[in-house]
Amino acid sequence: MKNLFDELSYDVSKSTTKKYSTSFSLGILALKPTIRPAIYSIYGYVRLADEIVDSFHGFHKEKLLNRLKEETNNALEEGIALNPILQSFQETVRKYKIDKQLIDQFLNSMEMDLKKIDYNSELYNEYIFGSAEVVGLMCLQVFTNGNKTQYEELKPFAMKLGSAFQKVNFLRDLKEDYQTLGRTYFPEVDMRMFNNNIKNQIEQDIEQEFNEALIGIKKLPSSSMFGVYLAYKYYLSLFEKIKNKSSDEILNNRVRIPNSQKAYVAFKSYVRYKTAFL
């Protein structure tokens, strides 16, 4: 029966999320059970594309990404995919009526990662939008479940949160992006001249986005509010740790949050959520 394949597909996306991100996995667990499979599916899909451009060294990345694009289009047209991650994703897209333009914009940013780009402000914003903000909007379509008025109200905040997460990732992954993959995302920044002043300017921008995103988190439906807040607090704790490091330190070492600290963040977040949100 196809139901078994559908269950397997969602399980594969769930396992993918757990394998690659402890923070998002714990955040998803704090969502209402009925919407967890959809968010696992979105994460599984974007992780698959991200792995193609970031990890599949020695293979024809452009060819693989184009294949994923073609298979995505076919799956959305036919309502089925043989790839379990893609199967669960297309089911989620169809169920929650996720805008196809968001998917196209995401894949466009993945294509940008295959090129050597000197990012200016325009290209930087385009990449951020496609790689992070649209993912937040996909999730928001699940959270609002067809309520267009609520979606439009929360849209700017979801984009700010996605942008803040991505920029924290840029700082966290600075060593690998620059030294291994040869990428520099921050516009008009010569990494050979990267210093604490430049780092502080980037952090001020991220801090403002975190502050704006929190306004929207407090307006989310109860089914998703705590889960998103928890992911927000995980990333905020990572951001605070990055802020306490020098520019040289983050250029040479990847900053991490140990699982023991994540458990502490989860406990504090739950207490604050119960006392300050409700």
Coordinates of N, CA and C in Angstrom, one line a residue, residues 11 22 28 30 33 45 49 69 87 91 113 116 132 141 149 154 156 180 189 192 197 212 236 243 277:
D11 N 9.5 9.3 7.5 CA 10.5 8.8 8.5 C 12.0 9.1 8.0
T22 N 20.7 18.9 15.5 CA 20.1 18.7 16.8 C 19.1 19.8 17.2
I28 N 11.5 21.1 16.4 CA 10.4 20.4 15.8 C 9.6 19.6 16.8
A30 N 9.0 20.3 19.7 CA 8.2 21.2 20.5 C 7.0 21.8 19.7
P33 N 2.2 17.8 17.3 CA 2.5 16.6 16.5 C 2.0 16.5 15.1
Y45 N 14.3 18.2 2.6 CA 14.5 18.6 1.2 C 15.5 19.7 1.1
A49 N 19.4 19.4 -0.9 CA 19.9 20.3 -1.9 C 21.2 20.9 -1.4
K69 N 16.3 19.4 -9.4 CA 15.3 20.4 -9.9 C 14.2 19.7 -10.8
Q87 N 9.5 12.7 -2.0 CA 8.1 12.3 -1.8 C 7.4 13.0 -0.7
E91 N 4.4 15.9 -1.0 CA 3.1 15.7 -0.3 C 2.8 17.0 0.6
D113 N 25.5 28.9 -5.2 CA 26.6 28.3 -4.4 C 27.6 27.5 -5.3
K116 N 31.5 31.0 -8.5 CA 32.4 31.9 -7.8 C 31.8 33.3 -7.9
A132 N 17.3 31.1 2.8 CA 16.8 31.1 4.2 C 15.4 31.7 4.3
Q141 N 3.7 28.7 5.9 CA 2.5 28.3 5.2 C 2.0 27.0 5.9
T149 N -4.6 35.8 5.7 CA -4.4 37.0 6.5 C -3.3 36.9 7.5
L154 N 2.4 37.7 9.3 CA 3.6 37.1 9.9 C 4.8 37.0 8.9
P156 N 6.8 39.1 7.1 CA 8.0 39.8 7.3 C 8.9 39.3 8.5
T180 N 37.7 26.2 2.8 CA 37.5 25.0 2.1 C 36.7 25.1 0.8
V189 N 33.3 42.5 1.6 CA 34.2 42.1 2.7 C 35.4 41.3 2.2
R192 N 40.6 38.6 3.8 CA 42.0 38.8 4.3 C 42.1 40.0 5.2
N197 N 36.1 44.8 13.9 CA 35.1 45.9 13.6 C 34.1 45.4 12.5
E212 N 13.5 41.8 15.8 CA 12.3 41.9 15.0 C 11.5 40.6 14.8
L236 N 20.1 31.9 19.1 CA 20.5 33.1 19.9 C 21.7 32.7 20.8
K243 N 29.6 36.0 19.4 CA 29.9 37.4 19.7 C 31.1 37.5 20.7
F277 N 5.2 34.5 27.7 CA 4.4 34.5 26.5 C 2.9 34.3 26.7

